[in-house]
Coordinates of C-alpha atoms in Angstrom, one line a residue:
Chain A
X24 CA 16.1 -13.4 -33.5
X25 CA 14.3 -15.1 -36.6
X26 CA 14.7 -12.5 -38.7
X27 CA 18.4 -11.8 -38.0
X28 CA 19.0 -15.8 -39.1
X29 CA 16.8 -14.7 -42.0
X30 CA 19.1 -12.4 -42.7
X31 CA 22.4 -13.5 -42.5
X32 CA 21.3 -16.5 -44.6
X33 CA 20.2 -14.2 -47.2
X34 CA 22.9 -11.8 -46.8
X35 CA 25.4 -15.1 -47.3
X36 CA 23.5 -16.2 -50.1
X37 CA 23.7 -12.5 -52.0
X38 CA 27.9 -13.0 -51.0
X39 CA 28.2 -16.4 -52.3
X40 CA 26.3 -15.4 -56.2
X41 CA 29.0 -11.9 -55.4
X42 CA 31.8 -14.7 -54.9
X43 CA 32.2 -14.2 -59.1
X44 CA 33.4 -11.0 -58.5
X45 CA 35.9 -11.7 -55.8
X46 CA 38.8 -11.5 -58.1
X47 CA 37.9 -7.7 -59.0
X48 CA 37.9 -7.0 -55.6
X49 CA 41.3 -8.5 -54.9
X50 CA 43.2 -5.5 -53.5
X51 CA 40.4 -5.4 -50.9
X52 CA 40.4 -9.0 -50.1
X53 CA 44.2 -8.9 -49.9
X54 CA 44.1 -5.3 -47.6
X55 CA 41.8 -7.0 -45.6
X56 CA 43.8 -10.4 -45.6
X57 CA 47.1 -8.5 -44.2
X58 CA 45.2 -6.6 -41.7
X59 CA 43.8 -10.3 -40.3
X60 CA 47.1 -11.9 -40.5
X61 CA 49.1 -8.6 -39.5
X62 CA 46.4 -8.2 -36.5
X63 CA 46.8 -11.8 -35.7
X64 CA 49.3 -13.9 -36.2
X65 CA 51.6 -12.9 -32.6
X66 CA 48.6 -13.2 -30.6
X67 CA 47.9 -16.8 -32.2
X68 CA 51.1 -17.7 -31.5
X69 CA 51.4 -16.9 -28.4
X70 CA 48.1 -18.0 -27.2
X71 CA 48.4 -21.4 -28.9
X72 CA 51.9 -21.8 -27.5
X73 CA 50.8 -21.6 -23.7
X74 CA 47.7 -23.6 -24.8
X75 CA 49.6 -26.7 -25.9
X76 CA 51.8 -26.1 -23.2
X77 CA 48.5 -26.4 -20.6
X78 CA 47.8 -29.5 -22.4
X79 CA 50.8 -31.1 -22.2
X80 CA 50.6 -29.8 -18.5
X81 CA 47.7 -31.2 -17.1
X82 CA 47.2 -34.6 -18.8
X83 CA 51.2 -35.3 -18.5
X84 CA 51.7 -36.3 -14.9
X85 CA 48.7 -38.2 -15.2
X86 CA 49.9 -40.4 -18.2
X87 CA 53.5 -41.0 -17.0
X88 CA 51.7 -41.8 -13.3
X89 CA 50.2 -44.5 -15.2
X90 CA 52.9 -45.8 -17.3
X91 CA 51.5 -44.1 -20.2
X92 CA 54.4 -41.6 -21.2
X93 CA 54.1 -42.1 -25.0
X94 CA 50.6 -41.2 -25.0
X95 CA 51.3 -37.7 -24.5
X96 CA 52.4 -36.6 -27.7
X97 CA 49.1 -38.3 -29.7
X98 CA 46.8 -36.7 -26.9
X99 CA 48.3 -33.2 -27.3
X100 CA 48.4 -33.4 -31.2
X101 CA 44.8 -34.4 -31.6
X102 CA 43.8 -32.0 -28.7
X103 CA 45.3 -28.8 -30.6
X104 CA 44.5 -29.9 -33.9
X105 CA 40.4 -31.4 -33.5
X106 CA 39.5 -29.0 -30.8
X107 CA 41.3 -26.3 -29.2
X108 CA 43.0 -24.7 -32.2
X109 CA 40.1 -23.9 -34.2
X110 CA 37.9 -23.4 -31.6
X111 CA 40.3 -20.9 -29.7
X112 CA 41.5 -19.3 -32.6
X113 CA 37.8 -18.6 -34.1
X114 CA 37.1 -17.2 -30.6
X115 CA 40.7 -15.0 -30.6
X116 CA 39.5 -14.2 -34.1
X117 CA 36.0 -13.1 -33.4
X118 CA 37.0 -10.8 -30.9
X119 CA 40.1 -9.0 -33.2
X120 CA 39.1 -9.2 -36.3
X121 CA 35.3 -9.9 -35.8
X122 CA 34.6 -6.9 -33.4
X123 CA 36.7 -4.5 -36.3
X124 CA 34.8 -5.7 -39.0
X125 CA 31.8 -4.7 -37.0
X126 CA 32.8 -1.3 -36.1
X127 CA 33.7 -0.4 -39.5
X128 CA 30.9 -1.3 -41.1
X129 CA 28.5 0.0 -38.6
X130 CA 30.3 3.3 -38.3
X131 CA 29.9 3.8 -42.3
X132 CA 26.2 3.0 -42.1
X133 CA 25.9 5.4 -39.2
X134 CA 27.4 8.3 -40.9
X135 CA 25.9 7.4 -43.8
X136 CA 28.8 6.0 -46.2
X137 CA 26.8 3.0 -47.1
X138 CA 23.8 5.1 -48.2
X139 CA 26.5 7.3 -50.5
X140 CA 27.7 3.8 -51.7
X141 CA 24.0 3.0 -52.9
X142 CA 23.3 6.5 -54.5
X143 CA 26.6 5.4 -56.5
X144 CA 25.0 2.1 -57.6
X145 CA 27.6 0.6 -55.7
X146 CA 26.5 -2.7 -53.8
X147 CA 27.7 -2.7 -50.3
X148 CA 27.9 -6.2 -50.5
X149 CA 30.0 -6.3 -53.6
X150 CA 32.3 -3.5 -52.1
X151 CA 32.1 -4.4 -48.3
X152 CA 31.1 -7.7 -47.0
X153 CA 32.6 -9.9 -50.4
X154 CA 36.8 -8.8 -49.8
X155 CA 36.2 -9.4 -46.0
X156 CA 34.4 -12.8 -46.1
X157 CA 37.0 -13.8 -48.9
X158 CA 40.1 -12.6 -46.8
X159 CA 38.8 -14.2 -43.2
X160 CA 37.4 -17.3 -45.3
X161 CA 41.2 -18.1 -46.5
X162 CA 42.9 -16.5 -43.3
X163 CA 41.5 -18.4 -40.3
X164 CA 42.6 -21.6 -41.5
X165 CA 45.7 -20.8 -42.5
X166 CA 46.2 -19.4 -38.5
X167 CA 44.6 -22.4 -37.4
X168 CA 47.3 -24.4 -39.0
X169 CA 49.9 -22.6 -37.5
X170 CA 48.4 -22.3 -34.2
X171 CA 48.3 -26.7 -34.7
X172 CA 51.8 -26.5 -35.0
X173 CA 52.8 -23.7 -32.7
X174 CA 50.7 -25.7 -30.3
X175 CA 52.3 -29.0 -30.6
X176 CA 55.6 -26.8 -30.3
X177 CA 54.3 -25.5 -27.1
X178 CA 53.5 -29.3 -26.2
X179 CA 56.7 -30.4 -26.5
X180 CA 58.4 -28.3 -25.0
X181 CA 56.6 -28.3 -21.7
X182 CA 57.1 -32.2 -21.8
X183 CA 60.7 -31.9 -22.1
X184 CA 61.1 -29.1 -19.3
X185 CA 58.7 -30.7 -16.8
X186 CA 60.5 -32.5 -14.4
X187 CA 57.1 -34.8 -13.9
X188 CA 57.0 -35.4 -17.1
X189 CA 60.3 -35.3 -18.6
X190 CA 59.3 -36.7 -22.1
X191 CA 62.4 -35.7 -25.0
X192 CA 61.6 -34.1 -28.2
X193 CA 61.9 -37.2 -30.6
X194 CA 59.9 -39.4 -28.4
X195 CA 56.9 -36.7 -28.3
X196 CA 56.5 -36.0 -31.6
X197 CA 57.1 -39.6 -32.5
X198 CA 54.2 -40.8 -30.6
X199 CA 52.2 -37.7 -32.2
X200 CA 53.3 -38.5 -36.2
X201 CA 51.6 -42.3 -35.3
X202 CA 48.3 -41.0 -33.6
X203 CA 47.9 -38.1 -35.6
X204 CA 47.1 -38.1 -39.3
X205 CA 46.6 -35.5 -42.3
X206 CA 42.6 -36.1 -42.1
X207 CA 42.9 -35.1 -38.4
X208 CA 44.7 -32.0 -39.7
X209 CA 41.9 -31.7 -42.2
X210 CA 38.9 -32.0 -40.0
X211 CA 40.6 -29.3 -37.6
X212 CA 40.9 -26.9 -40.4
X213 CA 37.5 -27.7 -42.1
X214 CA 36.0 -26.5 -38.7
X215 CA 38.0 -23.0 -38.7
X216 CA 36.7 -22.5 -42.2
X217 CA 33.1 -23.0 -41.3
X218 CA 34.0 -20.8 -38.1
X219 CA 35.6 -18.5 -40.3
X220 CA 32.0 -17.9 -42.5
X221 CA 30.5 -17.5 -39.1
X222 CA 32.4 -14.8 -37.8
X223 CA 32.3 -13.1 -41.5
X224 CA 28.3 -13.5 -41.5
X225 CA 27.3 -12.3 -38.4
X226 CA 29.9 -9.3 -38.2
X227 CA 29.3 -7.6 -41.2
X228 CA 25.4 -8.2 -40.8
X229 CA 25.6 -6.9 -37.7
X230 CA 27.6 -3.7 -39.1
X231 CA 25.0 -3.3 -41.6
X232 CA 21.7 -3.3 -39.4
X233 CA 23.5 -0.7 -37.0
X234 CA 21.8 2.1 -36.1
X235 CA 21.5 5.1 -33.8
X236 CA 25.6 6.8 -33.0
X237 CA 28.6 5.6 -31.4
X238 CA 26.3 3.9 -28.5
X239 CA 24.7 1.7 -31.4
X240 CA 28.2 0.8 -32.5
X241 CA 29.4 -0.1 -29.4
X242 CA 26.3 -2.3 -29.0
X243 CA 26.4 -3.7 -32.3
X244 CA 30.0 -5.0 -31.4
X245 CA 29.0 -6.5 -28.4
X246 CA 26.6 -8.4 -30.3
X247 CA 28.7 -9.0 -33.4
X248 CA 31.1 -11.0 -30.8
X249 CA 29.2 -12.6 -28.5
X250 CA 27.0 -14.4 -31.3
X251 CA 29.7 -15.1 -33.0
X252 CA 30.9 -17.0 -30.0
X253 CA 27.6 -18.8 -29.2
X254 CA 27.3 -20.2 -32.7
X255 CA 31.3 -21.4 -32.9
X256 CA 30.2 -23.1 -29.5
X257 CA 27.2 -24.4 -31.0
X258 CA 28.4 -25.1 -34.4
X259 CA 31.8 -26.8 -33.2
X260 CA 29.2 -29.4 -31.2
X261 CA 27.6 -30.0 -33.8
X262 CA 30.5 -30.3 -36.6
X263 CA 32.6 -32.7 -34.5
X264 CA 29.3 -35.1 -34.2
X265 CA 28.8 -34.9 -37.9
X266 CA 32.8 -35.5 -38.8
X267 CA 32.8 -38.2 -35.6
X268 CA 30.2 -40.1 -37.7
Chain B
X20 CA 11.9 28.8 -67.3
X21 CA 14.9 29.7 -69.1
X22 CA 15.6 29.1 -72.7
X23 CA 18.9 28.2 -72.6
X24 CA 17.5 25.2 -70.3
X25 CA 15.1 23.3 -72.6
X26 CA 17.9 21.1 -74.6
X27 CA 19.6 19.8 -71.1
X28 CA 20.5 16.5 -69.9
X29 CA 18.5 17.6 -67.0
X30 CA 15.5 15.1 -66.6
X31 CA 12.1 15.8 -64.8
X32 CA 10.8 15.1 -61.5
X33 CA 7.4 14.1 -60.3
X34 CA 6.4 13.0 -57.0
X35 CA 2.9 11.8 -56.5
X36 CA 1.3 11.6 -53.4
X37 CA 3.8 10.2 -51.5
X38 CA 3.4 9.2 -48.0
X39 CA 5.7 7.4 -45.1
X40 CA 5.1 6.5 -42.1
X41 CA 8.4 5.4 -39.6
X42 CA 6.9 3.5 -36.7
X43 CA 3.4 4.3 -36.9
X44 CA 4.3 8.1 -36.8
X45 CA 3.4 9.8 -40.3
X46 CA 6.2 11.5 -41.3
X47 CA 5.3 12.3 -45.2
X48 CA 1.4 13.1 -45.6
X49 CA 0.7 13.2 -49.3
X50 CA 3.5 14.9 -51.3
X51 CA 2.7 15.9 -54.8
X52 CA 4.8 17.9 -56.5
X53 CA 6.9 18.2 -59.9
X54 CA 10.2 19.8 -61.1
X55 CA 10.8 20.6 -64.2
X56 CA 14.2 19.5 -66.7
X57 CA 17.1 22.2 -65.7
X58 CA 15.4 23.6 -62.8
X59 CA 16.5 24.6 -59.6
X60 CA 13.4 23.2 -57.0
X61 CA 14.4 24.2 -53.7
X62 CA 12.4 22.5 -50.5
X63 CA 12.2 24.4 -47.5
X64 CA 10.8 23.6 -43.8
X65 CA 11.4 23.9 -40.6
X66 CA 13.8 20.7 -39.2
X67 CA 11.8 17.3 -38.8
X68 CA 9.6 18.6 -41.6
X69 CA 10.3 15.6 -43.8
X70 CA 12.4 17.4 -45.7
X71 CA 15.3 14.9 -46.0
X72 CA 12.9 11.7 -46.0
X73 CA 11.7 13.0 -49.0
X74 CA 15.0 13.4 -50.9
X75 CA 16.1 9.7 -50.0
X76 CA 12.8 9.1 -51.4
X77 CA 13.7 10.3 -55.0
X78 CA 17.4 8.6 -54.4
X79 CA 15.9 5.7 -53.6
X80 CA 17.2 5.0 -50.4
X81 CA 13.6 4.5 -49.5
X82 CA 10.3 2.9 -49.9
X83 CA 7.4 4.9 -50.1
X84 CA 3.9 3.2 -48.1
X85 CA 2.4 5.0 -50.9
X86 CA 2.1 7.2 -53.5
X87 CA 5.0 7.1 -56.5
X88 CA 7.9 8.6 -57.7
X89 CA 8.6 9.3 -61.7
X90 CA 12.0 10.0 -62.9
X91 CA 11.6 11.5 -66.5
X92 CA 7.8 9.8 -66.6
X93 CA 9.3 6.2 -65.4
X94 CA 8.8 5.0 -61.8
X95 CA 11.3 5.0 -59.5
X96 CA 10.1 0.9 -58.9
X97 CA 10.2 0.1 -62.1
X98 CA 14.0 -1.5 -61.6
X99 CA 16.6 -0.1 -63.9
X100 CA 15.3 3.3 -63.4
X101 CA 18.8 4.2 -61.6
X102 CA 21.1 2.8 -63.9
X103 CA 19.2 4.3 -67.1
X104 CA 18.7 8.3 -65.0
X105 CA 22.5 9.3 -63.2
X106 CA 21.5 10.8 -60.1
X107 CA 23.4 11.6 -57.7
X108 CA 22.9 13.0 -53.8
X109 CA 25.3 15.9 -51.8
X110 CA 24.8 14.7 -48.2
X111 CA 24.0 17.0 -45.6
X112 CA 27.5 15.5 -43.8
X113 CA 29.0 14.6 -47.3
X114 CA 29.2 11.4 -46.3
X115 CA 32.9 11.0 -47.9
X116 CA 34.5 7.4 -47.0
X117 CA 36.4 8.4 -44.1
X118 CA 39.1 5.3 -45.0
X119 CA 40.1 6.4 -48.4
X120 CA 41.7 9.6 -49.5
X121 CA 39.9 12.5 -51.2
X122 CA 41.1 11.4 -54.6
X123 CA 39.6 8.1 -54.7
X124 CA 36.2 9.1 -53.0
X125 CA 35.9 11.1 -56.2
X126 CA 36.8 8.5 -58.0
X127 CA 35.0 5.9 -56.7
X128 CA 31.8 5.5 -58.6
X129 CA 34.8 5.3 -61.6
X130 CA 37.0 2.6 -59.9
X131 CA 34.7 0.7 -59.3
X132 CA 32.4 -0.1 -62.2
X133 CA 35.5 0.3 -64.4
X134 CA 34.6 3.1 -66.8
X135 CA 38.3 4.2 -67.6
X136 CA 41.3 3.1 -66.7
X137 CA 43.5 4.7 -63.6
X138 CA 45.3 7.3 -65.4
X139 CA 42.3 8.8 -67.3
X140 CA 40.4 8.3 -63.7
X141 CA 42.8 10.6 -61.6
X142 CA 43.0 12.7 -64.6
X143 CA 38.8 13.2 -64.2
X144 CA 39.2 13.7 -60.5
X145 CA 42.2 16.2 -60.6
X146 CA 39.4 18.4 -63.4
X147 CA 36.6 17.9 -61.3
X148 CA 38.3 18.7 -57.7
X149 CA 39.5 21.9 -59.3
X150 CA 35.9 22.8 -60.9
X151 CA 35.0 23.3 -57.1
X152 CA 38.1 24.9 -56.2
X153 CA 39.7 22.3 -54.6
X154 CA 43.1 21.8 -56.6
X155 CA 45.5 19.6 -55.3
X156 CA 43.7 18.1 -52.2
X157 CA 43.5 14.7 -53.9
X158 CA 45.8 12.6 -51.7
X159 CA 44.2 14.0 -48.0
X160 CA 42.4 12.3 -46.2
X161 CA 38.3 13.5 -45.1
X162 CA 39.4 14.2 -41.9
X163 CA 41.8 16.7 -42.7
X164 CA 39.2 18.7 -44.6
X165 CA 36.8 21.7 -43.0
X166 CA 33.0 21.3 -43.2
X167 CA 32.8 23.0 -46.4
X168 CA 35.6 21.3 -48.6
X169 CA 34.0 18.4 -47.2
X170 CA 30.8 19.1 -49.0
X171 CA 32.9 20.5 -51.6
X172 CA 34.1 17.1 -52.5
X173 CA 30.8 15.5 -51.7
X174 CA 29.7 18.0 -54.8
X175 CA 32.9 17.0 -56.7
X176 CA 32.2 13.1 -56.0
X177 CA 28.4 13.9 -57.6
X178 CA 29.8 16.0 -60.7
X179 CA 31.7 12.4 -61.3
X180 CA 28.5 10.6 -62.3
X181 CA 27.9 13.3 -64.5
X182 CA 24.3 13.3 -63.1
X183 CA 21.5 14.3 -64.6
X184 CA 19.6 15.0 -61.1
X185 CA 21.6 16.3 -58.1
X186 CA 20.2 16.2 -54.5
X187 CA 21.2 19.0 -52.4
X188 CA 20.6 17.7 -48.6
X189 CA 20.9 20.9 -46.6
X190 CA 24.1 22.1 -48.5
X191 CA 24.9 24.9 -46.2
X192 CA 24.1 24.0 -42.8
X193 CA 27.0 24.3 -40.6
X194 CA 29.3 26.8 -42.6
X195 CA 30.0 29.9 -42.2
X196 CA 28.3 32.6 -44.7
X197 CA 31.4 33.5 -46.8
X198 CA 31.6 28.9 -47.9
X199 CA 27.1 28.9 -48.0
X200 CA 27.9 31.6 -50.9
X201 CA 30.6 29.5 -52.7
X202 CA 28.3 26.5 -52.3
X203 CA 25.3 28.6 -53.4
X204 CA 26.9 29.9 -56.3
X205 CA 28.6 26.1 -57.2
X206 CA 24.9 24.8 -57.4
X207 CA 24.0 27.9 -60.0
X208 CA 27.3 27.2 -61.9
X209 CA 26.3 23.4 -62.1
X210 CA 23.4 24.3 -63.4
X211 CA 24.1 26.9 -66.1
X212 CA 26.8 24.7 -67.2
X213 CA 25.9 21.4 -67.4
X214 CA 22.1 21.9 -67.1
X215 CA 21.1 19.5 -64.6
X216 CA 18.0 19.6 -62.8
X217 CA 18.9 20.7 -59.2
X218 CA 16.6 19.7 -56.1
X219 CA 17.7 21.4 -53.1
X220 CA 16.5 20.6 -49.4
X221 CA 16.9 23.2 -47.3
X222 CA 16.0 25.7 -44.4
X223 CA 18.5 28.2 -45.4
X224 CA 16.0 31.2 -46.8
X225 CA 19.0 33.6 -47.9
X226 CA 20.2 29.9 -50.4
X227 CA 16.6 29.4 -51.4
X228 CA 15.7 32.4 -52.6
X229 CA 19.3 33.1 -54.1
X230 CA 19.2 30.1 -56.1
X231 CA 15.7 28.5 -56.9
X232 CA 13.6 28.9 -59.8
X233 CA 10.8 28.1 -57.7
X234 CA 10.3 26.8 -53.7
X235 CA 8.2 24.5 -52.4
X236 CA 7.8 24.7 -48.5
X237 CA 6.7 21.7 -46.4
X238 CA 5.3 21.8 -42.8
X239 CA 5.0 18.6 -41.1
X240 CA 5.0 16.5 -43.8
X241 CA 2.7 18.4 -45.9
X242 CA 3.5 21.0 -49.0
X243 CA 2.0 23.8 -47.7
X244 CA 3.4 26.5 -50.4
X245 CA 4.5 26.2 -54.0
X246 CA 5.6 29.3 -56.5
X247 CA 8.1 31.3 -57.7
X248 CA 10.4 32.6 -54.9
X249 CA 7.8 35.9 -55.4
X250 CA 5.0 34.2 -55.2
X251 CA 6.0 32.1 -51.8
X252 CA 7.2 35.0 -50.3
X253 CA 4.0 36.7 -50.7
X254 CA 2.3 33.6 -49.6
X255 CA -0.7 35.2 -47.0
X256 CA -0.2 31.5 -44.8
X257 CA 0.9 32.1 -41.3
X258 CA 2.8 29.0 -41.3
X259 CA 4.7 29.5 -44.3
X260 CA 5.2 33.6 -43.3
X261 CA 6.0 32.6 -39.5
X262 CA 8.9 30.0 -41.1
X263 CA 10.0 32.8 -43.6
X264 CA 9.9 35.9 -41.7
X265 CA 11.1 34.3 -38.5
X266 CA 13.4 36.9 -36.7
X267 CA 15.8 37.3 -33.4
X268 CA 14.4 40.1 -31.2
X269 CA 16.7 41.0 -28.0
X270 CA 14.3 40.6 -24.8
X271 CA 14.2 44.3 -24.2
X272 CA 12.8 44.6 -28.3
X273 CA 10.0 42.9 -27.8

């Protein structure tokens, strides 16, 4: 376990000193970008939708029960946008885009494209890990932003249709412009971006150390995903502490 | 050795007692051996020989335990020894980038550290897929290629580097004996033409002797023959005459 920390940090260190070169990889980091986004965007959509709609669906009854109708908009907006968008969307993302990374990279090693890179003097960082952390790096907050607002969307509307909650448009999304401010916005997106290097990281490190045939791909995308989850989990703990304080 | 050989851009080969162990098992026990600027140096062996360790060895895909490698009299771990030598290894699978088209796989090493524009790049790909017979296959993908115009282009992707070493990793296994002679008689072509020292792993006897100026043959991780192709066929060792005279005999034969 130590020496897979050892070397993702060091295999995130050789990426940031390649982050020079980034621009000369651009048509990578853009394929890669439109293969995220192209991948992803429906799914976030839709799964931030129904999750702002769950929101709105649990802790609205509850609120109006109590007199506190104009409290739903505030709770749902800071729900989506602190917590459950980047934190859901990392997940969504570690699985999609994570687990493909991962496969691709572990299936070059494994039929030995990555050792034909080297005898070219070609740096498999440079040529593979650089365009893809770039491309996720810039992609999963953009998502996250839209999943924030999707969410809130998804929010509203379940107030207004609920017949226990029966909240109107205007009055939701007024009570969420006064609870809800940009650095709120800011700290949600910060997360996915640190989420974002995690999923990078540990992917493509994991494609790289793969070995044996299609078995020790398979396994190497389990891994690649469920890590990636443990430290979002992990990290998201202790993110919110530090941006709490 | 040939005349016509000496003024090459070919450069010299010497390994020096090499050995490499893979989880305590010893798979290379003391290699020492030299090839010569221009030469054809084939490596035979029975498979799991070490045969292959040894040629990511010289490529550098490896760390010896031991010993040392010298590319024109420079060691391999001296660093800028594979920028200042072009060498360049033909995979046993070809190991072509299954996500990009034949075209740019030759062009790769080109693209990307810049050392011509597009246009003069697809121009130097076009010329260098036809030298192996493979005009017009530039825009298809690996997967749409047989076994041998994959190593074809694997060859094609080398002549790019315009190397001064190429590594031969088993160029003919798997193909049928009509593509192992047009492979066989690419590596001589190479070699007349552009004079590059040639080291060839195989276990392929009719390629070995065909092609080599001499043959080295290792046995479980250990040179256990070295000579002209006349002088290792000769070679009284039953090792190296059970791996070269080894023969089919129908049940009822023997």
């Amino acid at each position: 376990m130590f020496q897979n920390i050892g070397e993702m940090v060091l295999l995130f260190w050789r990426t940031l000193a390649a982050l020079p070169l980034a621009w000369r990889q651009r048509q990578k980091v853009f394929d890669q970008f439109y293969e995220i986004g192209n991948a992803s965007l429906l799914m976030v959509c839709l799964l931030s939708f129904f999750i702002g709609g769950v929101i709105a669906l649990h802790i609205g009854p509850v609120m109006v029960e109590r007199g506190l109708a104009s409290a739903v908009g505030g709770l749902v907006g800071i729900a989506m946008c602190k917590e459950l968008a980047p934190v859901m969307m990392s997940i969504l993302i570690a699985g999609r885009i994570g687990s493909a990374m991962t496969a691709e990279i572990g299936s070059m090693r494994v039929y030995q494209e990555i050792d034909a890179l080297r005898t070219m003097n070609i740096d498999p960082v440079h040529y593979l890990v650089l365009p893809r952390m770039v491309a996720i790096a810039v992609a999963l907050p953009l998502l996250v932003i839209f999943a924030i607002l999707v969410g809130w969307l998804g929010g509203a509307v379940v107030s207004a249709a609920n017949d226990r909650i029966d909240i109107g448009f205007r009055a939701f999304f007024m009570n969420l412009r006064d609870v809800v401010d940009i650095p709120d916005v800011a700290n949600g997106v910060f997360k996915a971006f640190c989420f974002s290097l995690v999923i990078g990281i540990v992917s493509c490190h994991q494609g790289l150390v793969t070995l044996g045939g299609p078995r020790g791909i398979g396994r190497s995308v389990t891994k690649a995903v469920v890590n990636s989850i443990v430290l979002i989990v992990l990290l998201d703990y202790i993110l919110t502490r530090l941006l709490l304080s | 050795m040939k005349d016509h050989r000496d003024n090459t851009g070919g450069v010299s080969v010497e390994v020096r007692s090499l050995r490499k162990s893979f989880n305590g098992q010893e798979v290379l026990k003391g290699i020492d051996f030299s090839v010569r600027r221009g030469e054809i140096f084939v490596i035979m062996g029975p498979s799991g020989s070490g045969k292959s360790v040894l040629l990511r060895h010289i490529i550098g895909l490896e760390q010896p335990d031991s010993g040392e490698i010298l590319i024109q009299g420079e060691s391999m771990q001296s660093s800028g020894v594979m920028d200042k030598h072009r060498m360049a290894l033909v995979f046993q699978s070809g190991a072509l980038l299954s996500s990009l088209t034949v075209g740019e796989n030759v062009g790769l090493y080109l693209s990307e550290h810049r050392l011509h524009p597009p246009e003069e790049i697809r121009r130097i790909v076009i010329e260098k897929l036809e030298s192996v017979g493979l005009k017009g296959t530039e825009d298809k993908m690996p997967s749409e290629l047989s076994g041998g115009m994959k190593k074809r282009v694997a060859i094609a992707r080398a002549l790019v580097i315009e190397p001064q070493l190429i590594l031969y990793d088993e160029p003919t296994s798997e193909l049928d004996p009509l593509s192992a002679v047009v492979i066989a008689e690419e590596i001589l072509e190479l070699n007349r033409r552009i004079g590059v020292t040639s080291l060839v792993v195989s276990h392929d006897r009719d390629l070995a002797f065909g092609v080599a100026d001499r043959i080295a043959v290792i046995h479980e991780g250990r040179i256990v023959a070295m000579g002209e192709p006349g002088e290792v066929e000769q070679n009284p060792d039953p090792v190296v005459r059970r791996f070269l005279r080894a023969d089919f005999k129908r049940p009822n034969e023997r």
